[in-house]
Short mmCIF file of C-alpha atoms in Angstrom, two decimals:
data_model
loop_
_atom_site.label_atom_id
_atom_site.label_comp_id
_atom_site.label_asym_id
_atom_site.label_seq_id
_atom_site.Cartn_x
_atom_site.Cartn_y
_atom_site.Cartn_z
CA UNK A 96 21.90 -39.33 11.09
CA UNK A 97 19.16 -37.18 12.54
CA UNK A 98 15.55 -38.61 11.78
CA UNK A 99 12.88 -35.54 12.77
CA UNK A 100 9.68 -37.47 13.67
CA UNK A 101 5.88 -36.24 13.82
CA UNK A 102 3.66 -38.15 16.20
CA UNK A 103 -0.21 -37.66 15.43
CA UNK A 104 -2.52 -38.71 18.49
CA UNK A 105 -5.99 -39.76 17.90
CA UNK A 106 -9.38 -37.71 17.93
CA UNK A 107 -11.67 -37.70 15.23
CA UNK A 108 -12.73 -34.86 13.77
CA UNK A 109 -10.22 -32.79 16.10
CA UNK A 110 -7.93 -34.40 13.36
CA UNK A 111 -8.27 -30.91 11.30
CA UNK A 112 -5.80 -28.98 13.53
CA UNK A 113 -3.35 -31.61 12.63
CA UNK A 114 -3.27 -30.01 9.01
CA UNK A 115 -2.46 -26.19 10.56
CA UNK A 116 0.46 -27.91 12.45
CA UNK A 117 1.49 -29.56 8.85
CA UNK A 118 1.22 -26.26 7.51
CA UNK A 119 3.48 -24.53 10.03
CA UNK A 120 5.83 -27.35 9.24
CA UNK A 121 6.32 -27.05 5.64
CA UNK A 122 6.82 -23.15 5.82
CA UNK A 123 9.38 -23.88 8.42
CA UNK A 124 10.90 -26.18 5.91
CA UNK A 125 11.01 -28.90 9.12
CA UNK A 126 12.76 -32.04 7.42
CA UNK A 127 10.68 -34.57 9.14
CA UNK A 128 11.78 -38.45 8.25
CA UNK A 129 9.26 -40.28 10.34
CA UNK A 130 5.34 -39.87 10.95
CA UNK A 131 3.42 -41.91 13.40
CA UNK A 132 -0.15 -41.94 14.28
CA UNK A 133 -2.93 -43.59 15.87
CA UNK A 134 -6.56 -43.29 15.00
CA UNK A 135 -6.91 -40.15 12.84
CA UNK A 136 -3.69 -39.29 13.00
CA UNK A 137 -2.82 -42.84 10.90
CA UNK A 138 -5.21 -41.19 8.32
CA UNK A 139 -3.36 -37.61 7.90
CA UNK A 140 0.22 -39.15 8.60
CA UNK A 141 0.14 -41.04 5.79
CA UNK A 142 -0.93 -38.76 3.73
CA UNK A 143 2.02 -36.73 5.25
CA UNK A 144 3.79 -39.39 4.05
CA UNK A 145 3.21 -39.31 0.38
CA UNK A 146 3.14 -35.63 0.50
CA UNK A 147 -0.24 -34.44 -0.03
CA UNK A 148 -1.02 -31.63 2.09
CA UNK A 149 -3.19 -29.38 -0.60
CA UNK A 150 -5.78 -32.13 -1.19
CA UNK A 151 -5.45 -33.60 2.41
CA UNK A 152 -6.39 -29.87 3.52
CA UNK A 153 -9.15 -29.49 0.76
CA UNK A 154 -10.76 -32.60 1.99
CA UNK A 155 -10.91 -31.83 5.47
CA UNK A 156 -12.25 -28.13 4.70
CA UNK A 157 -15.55 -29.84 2.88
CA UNK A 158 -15.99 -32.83 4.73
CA UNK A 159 -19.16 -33.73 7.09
CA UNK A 160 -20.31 -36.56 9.01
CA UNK A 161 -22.09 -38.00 6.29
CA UNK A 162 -19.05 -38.20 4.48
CA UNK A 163 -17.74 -40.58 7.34
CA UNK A 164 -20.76 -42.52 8.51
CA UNK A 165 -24.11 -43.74 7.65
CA UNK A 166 -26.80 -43.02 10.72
CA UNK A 167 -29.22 -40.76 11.22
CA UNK A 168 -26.60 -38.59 13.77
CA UNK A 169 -28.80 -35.29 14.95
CA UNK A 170 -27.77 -32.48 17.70
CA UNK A 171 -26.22 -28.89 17.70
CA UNK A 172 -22.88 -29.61 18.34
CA UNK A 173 -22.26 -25.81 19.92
CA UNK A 174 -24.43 -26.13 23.00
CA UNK A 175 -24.08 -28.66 26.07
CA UNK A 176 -27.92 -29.92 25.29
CA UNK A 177 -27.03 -30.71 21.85
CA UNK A 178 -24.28 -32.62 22.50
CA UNK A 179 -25.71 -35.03 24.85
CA UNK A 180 -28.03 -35.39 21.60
CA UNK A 181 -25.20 -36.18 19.51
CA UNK A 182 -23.53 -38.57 21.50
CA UNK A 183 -27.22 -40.32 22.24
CA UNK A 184 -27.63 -40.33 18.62
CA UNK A 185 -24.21 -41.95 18.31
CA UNK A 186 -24.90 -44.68 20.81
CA UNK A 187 -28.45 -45.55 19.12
CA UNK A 188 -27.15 -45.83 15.93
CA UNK A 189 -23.94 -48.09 17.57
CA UNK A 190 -26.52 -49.97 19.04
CA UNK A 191 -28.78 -50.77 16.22
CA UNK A 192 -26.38 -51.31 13.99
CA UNK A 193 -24.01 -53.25 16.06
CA UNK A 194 -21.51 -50.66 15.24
CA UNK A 195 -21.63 -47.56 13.09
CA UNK A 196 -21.21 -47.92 9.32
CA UNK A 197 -18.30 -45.91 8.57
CA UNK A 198 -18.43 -47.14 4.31
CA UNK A 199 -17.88 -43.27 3.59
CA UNK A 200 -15.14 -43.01 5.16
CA UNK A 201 -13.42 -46.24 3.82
CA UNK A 202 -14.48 -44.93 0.14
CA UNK A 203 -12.08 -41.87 1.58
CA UNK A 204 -9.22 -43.42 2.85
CA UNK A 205 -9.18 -46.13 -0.31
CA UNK A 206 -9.20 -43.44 -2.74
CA UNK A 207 -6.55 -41.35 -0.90
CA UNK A 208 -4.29 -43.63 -0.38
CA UNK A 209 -1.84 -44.00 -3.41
CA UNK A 210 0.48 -47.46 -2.34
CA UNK A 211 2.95 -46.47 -5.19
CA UNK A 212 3.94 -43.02 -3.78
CA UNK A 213 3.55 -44.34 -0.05
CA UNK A 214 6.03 -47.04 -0.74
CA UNK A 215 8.35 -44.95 -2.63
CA UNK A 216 8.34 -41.97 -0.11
CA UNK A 217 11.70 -41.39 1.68
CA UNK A 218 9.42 -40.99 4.96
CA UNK A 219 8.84 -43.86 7.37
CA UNK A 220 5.95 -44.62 8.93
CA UNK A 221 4.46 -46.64 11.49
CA UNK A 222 0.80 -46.43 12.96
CA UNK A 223 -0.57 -47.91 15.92
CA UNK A 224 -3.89 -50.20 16.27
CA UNK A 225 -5.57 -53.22 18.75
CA UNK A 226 -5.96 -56.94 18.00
CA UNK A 227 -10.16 -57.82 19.03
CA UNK A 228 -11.25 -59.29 21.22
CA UNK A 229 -7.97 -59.97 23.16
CA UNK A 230 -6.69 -56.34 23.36
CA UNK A 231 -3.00 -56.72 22.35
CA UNK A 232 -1.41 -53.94 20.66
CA UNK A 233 -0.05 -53.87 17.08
CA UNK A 234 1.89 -51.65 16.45
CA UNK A 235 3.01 -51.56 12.66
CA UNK A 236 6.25 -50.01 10.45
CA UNK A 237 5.83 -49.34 6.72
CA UNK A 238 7.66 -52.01 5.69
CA UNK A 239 5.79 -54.24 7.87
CA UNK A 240 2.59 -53.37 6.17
CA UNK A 241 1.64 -55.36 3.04
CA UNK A 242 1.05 -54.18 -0.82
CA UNK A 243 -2.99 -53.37 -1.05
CA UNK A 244 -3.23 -53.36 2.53
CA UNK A 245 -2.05 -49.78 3.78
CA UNK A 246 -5.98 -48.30 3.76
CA UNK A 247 -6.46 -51.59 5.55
CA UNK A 248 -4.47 -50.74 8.62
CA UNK A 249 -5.20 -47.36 8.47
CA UNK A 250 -8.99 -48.68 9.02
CA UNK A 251 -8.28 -50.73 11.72
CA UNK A 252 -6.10 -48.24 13.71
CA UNK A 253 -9.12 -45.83 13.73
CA UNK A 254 -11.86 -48.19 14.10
CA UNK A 255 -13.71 -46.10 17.15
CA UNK A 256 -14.81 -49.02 18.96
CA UNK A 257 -17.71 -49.96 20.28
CA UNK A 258 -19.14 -47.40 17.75
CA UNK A 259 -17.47 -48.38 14.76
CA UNK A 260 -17.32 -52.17 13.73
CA UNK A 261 -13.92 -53.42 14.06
CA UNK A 262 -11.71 -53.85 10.86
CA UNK A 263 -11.23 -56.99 9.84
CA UNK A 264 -7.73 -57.95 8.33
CA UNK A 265 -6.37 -61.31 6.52
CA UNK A 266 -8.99 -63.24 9.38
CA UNK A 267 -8.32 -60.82 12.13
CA UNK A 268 -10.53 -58.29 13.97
CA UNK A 269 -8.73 -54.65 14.65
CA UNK A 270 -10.08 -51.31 16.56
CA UNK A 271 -8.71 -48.48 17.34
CA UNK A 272 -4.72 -47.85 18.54
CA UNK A 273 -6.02 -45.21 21.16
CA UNK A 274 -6.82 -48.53 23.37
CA UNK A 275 -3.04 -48.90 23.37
CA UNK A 276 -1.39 -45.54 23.01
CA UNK A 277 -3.17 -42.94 21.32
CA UNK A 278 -0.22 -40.66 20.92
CA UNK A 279 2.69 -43.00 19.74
CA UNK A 280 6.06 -41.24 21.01
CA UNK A 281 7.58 -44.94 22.05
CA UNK A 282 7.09 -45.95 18.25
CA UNK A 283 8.30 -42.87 16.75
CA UNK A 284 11.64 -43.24 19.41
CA UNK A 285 12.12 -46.78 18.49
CA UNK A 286 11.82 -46.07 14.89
CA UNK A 287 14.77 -43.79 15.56
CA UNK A 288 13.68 -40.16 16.22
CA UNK A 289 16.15 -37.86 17.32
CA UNK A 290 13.96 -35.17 17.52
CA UNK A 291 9.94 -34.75 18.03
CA UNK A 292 7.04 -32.69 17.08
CA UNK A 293 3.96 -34.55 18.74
CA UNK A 294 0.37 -32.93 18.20
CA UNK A 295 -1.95 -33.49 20.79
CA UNK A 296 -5.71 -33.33 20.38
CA UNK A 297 -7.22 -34.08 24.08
CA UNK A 298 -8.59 -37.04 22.54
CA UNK A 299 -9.87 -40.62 24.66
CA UNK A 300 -7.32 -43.20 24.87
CA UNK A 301 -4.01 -44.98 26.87
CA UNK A 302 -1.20 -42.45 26.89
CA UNK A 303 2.15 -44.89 28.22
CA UNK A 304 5.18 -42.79 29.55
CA UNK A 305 8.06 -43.03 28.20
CA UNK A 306 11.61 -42.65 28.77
CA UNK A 307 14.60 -41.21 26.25
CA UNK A 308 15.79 -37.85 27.96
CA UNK A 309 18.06 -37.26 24.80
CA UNK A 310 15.48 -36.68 22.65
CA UNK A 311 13.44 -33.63 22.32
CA UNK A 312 10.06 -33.44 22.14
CA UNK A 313 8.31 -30.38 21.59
CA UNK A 314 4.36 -31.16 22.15
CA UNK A 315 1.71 -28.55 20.33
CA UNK A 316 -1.82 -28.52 21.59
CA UNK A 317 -4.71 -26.20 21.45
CA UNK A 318 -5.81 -24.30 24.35
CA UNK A 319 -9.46 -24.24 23.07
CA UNK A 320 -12.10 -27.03 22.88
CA UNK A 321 -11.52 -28.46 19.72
CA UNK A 322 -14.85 -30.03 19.08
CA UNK A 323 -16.85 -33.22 19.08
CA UNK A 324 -14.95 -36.81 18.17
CA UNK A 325 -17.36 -37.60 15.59
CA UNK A 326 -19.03 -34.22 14.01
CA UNK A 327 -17.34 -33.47 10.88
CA UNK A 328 -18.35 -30.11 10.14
CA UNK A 329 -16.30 -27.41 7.83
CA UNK A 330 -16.71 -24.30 9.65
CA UNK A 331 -15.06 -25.97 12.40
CA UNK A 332 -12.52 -27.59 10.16
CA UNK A 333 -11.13 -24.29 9.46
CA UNK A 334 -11.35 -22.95 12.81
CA UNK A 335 -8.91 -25.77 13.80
CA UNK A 336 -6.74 -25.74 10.75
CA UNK A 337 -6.14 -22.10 11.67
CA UNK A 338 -5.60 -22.94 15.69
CA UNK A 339 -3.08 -25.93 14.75
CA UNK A 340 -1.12 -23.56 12.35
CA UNK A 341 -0.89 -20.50 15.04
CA UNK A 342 -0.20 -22.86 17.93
CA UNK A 343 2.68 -24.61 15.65
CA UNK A 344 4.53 -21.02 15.32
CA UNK A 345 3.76 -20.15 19.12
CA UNK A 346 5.76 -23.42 20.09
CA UNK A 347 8.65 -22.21 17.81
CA UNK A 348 8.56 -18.84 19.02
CA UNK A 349 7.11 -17.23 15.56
CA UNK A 350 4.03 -16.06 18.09
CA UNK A 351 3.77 -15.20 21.32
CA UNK A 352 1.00 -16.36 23.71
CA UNK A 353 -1.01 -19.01 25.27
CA UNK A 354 -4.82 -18.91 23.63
CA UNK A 355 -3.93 -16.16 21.71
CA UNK A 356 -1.43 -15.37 19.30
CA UNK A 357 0.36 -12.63 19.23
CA UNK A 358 3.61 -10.94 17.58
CA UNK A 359 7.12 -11.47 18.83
CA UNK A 360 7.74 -8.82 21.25
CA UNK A 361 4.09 -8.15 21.89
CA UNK A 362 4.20 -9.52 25.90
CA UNK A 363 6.86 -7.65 27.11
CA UNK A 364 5.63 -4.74 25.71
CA UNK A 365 2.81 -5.46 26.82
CA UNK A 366 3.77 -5.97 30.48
CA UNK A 367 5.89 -2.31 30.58
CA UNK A 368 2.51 -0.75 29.79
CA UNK A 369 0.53 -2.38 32.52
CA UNK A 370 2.61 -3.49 35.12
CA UNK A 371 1.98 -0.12 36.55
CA UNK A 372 -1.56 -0.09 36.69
CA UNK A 373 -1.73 -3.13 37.96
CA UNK A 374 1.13 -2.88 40.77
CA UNK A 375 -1.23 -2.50 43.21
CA UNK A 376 -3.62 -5.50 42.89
CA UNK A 377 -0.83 -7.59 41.50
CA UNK A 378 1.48 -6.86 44.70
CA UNK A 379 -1.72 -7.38 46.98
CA UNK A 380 -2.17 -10.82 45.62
CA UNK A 381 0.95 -11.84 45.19
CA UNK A 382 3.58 -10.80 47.92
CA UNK A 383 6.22 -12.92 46.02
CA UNK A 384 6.29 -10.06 43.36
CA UNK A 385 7.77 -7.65 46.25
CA UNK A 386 7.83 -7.09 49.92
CA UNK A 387 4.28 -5.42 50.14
CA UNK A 388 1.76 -7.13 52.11
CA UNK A 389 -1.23 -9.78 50.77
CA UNK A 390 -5.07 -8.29 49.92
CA UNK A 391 -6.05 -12.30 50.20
CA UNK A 392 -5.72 -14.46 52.77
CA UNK A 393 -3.36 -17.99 51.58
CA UNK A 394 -6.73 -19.84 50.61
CA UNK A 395 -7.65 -17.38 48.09
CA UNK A 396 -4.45 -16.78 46.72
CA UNK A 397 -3.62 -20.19 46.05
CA UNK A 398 -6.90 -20.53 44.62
CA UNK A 399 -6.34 -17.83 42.21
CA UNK A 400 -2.51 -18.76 41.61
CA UNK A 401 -3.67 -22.37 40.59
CA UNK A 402 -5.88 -20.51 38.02
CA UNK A 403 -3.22 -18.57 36.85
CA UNK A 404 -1.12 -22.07 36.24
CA UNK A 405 -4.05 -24.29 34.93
CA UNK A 406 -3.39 -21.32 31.93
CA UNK A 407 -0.52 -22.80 31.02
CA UNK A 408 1.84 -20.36 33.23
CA UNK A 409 5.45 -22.45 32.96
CA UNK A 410 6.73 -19.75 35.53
CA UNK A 411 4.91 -17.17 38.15
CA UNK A 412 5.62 -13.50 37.41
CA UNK A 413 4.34 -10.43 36.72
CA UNK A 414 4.71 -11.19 33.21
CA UNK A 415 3.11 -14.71 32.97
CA UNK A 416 0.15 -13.78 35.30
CA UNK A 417 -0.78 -10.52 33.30
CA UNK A 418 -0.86 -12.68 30.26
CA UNK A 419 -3.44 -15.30 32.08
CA UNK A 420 -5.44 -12.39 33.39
CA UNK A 421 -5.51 -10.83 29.62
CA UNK A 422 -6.36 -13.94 27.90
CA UNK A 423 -8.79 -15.21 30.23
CA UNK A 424 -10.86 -11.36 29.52
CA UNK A 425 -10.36 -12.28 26.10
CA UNK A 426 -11.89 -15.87 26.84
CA UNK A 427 -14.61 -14.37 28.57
CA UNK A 428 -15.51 -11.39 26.26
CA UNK A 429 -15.51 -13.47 23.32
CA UNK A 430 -12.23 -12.38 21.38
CA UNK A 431 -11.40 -14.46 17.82
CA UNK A 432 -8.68 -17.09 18.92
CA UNK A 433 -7.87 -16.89 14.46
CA UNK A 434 -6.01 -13.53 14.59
CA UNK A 435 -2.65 -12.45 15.17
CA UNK A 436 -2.35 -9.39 17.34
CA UNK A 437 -0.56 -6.59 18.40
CA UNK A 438 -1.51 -6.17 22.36
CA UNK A 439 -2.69 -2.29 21.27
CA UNK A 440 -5.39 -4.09 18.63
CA UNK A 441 -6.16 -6.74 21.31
CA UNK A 442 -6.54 -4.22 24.54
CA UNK A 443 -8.71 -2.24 22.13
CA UNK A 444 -10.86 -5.41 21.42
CA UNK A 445 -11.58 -6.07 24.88
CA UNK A 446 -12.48 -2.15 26.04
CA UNK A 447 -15.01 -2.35 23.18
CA UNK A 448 -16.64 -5.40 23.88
CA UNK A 449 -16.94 -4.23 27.61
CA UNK A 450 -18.75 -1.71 26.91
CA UNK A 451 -21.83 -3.83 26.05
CA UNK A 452 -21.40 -5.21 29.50
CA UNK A 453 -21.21 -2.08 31.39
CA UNK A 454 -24.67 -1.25 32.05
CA UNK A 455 -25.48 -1.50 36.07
CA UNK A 456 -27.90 -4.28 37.12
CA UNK A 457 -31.19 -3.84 38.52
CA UNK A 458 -29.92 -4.35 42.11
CA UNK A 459 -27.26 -1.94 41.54
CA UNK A 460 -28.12 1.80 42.47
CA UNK A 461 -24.65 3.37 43.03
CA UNK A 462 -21.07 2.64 43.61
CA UNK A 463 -21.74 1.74 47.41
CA UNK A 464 -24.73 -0.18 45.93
CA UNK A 465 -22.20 -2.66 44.71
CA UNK A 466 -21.76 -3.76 48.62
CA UNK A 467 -25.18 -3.70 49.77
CA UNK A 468 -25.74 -7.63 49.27
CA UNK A 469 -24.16 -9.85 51.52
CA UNK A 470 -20.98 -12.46 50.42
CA UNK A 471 -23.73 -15.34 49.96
CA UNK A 472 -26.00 -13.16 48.39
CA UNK A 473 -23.57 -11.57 46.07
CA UNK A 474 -21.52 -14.70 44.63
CA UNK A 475 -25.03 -16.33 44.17
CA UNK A 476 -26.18 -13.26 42.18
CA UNK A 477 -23.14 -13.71 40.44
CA UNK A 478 -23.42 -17.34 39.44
CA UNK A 479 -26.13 -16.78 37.80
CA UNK A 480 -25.21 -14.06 35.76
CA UNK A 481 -23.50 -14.59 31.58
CA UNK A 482 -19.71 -14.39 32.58
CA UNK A 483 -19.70 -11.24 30.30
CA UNK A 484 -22.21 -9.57 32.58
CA UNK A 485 -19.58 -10.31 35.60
CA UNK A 486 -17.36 -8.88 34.19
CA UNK A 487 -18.68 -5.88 33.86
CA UNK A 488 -19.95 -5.79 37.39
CA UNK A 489 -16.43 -6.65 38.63
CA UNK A 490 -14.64 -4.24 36.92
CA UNK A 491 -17.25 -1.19 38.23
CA UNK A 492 -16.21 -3.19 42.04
CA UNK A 493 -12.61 -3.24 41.39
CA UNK A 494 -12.22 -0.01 40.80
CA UNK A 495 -14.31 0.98 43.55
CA UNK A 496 -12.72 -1.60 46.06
CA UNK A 497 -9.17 -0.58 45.51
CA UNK A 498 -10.08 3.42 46.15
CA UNK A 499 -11.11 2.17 49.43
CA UNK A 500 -9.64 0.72 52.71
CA UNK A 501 -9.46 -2.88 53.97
CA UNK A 502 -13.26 -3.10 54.97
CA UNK A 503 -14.34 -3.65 52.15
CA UNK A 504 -11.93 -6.69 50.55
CA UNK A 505 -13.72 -9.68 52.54
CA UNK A 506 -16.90 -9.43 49.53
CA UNK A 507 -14.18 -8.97 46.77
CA UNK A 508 -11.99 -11.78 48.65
CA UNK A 509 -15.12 -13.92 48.70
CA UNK A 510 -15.86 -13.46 44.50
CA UNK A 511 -11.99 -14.16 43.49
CA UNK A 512 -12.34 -17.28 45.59
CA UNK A 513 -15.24 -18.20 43.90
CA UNK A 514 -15.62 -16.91 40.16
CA UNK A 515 -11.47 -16.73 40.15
CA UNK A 516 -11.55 -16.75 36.04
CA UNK A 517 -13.75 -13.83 35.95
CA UNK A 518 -12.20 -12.25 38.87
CA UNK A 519 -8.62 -12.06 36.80
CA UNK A 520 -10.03 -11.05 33.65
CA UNK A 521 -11.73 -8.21 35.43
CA UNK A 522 -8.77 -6.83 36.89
CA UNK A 523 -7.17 -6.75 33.90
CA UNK A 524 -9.79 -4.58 32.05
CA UNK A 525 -9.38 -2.60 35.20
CA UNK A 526 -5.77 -1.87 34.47
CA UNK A 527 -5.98 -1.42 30.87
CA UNK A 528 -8.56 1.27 31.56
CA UNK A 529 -6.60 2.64 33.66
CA UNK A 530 -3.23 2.24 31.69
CA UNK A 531 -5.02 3.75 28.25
CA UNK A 532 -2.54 6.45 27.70
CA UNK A 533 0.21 4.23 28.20
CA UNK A 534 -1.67 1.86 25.51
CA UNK A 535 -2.46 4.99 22.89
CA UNK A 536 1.34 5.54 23.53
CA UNK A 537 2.34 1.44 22.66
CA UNK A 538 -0.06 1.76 19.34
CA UNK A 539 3.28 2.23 16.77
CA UNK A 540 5.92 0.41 19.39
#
């Protein structure tokens, strides 16, 4: 009998793009007959278990920290400087209180948690958590667990040790699974799966390999920074409700894309319109592509294909790399990860958002302006810059680099090594401007 298993990892808050994935699920009617978890993921899977997505996903869109904790937890969670405050604030209040008080959050999970419909459910279960002090793993089945202790275990797998107490249990101390295996495949396997959807969210914790080559496992994870561990915040809740849903139907082939979602059909399409534009750059950096000869010597071009690959490109070619280099403009410019696209919307998106970037800086004065600093000079300028603003300057330096000849690559040579992100992204607005027609032509395709 085939048993489809979900495996939740661990991750705090991050645990709100588990609920897009359940989403996804359900509308793809996926027959699932086994849920692990660890940490949060114990939390939602067993309310995957009894079947509760509307509430689970209602609770998650209104909840904040003070709904999990008790501390005085301040910091802006959306800059670097304010989340070194948040996780100071987080160690004080671990410190003083010899472990955070997390009472909110086991008033949550007790009144959740309904034994009689857990029991009864036709899904199994099993969650993962870590005797304390002597570190041994438990990992625990449904049947295993007793009557009136389910919110129990589901306590002590995400007890976030050192900064929340442990979870005490029949005379035993618990913390968090992730100290074991914070995304449990090997439990879900030995449970019986014959198939697997496991959710990643980036999330501390041991990760074992593990070893069945005859069963599938299809792994969905976000491309974007899915937040602090320990700010619960709505906004953000929603934001990665909406990621986990899009990124489920990418990984089933509902969407195309990498950060982005698009429609079925969208890349290839996409690619016919700018592969032409873009021959020439593309078949500079690239030689592999055809037999023309390289703009960048091997140092830069490895630099730049690794780039291209940290994106998520399975396979190099021309396809896969104008993806990367269309994505990473959207990155950079700013573009809503939440929609669905057409490439003609997106493309669109990014020409109008460069245009606030356009403007020339104060040590520009013309187009041979753009070489007057030296390489040093000129990446340092750079570096200093928004990545927006680079953008801007690199695409007016693309497209006066490629009208020229060869004495001129070594400063472009020196900013793709460099700034290779921005350097991608720019050529890409650099084809689509100059592939517009082909786009206005795409708009109904």
């Amino acid at each position: 009998m085939d048993k489809k298993a979900v495996v939740l990892a661990g991750g705090g808050a991050r645990g709100s793009y588990q609920i897009g994935v359940w989403q996804a699920l359900q509308e793809r009617n996926y027959q699932y007959r086994i849920v692990t978890g660890t940490s949060v993921g114990a939390l939602n899977g067993a309310l995957m278990v009894q079947g509760d997505y509307a509430e689970t996903k209602e609770l998650w869109e209104h909840m904040q920290t003070q709904h999990v904790i008790v501390g005085n937890i301040t910091g802006d969670k959306k800059s670097l400087d304010g989340r070194a405050t948040l996780a100071a604030s987080y160690v004080r209040e671990a410190l003083v209180q010899k472990g955070i008080d997390n009472t909110p959050l086991q008033h949550i999970v007790r009144q959740m948690v309904d034994e009689k419909r857990f029991f009864a459910s036709p899904i199994d279960f099993g969650l993962v958590t870590v005797e304390y002090p002597s570190l041994q793993p438990l990992e625990v089945t449904k049947k295993q667990i007793p009557a009136g202790k389910v919110a129990d275990y589901l306590l002590a797998s995400s007890a976030v040790f050192p900064a929340f107490k442990p979870m005490q249990i029949d005379g035993s101390f618990y913390i968090d699974g992730g100290y074991h295996d914070n995304i449990p495949i090997r439990l879900a396997l030995q449970m019986g799966a014959t198939e697997i959807v496991a959710v990643d969210l980036a999330g501390p914790g041991q990760v074992p390999k593990h070893k069945n080559p005859h069963v599938p496992i299809r792994y969905i994870r976000s491309y974007w920074d899915l937040g602090p561990l320990l700010v619960f915040d709505p906004v953000h809740a929603k934001r990665n409700i909406r990621l986990g849903y899009l990124d489920t139907l990418k990984a089933y082939g509902e969407l195309e894309g990498m950060a982005y979602a698009f429609r079925p059909g969208e890349l290839q399409g996409n690619t016919r319109h700018v592969e032409q534009a873009a021959e020439r750059v593309l078949y500079w950096l690239f030689p592999e592509f055809s037999g023309q000869g390289k703009l960048f010597d091997s140092f830069t071009r490895r630099n730049l294909i690794k780039t291209l690959k940290d994106h998520r490109c399975d396979s190099l070619n021309m396809g896969s790399a104008i993806l990367a280099a269309a994505e990473l403009a959207g990155e950079i410019l700013r573009l809503s990860p939440l929609e669905i696209y057409t490439f003609y919307e997106f493309n669109r998106a990014l020409l109008h958002k460069l245009e606030e970037h356009m403007q020339p800086l104060p040590w520009e004065n013309d187009a041979n302006g753009l070489l007057d600093l030296n390489v040093k000079e000129l990446v340092s300028k750079l570096s200093g810059l928004k990545r927006e603003t680079v953008l801007g300057y690199l695409v007016r330096y693309i497209h006066f680099a490629v009208s020229q000849q060869n004495d001129i690559l070594f400063p472009m040579q020196a900013v793709a090594t460099f700034l290779p992100k921005e350097f991608l992204a720019a050529a890409y607005l650099c084809f689509i401007q100059k592939a517009k027609g082909g786009m206005e032509n795409g708009k109904n395709s």
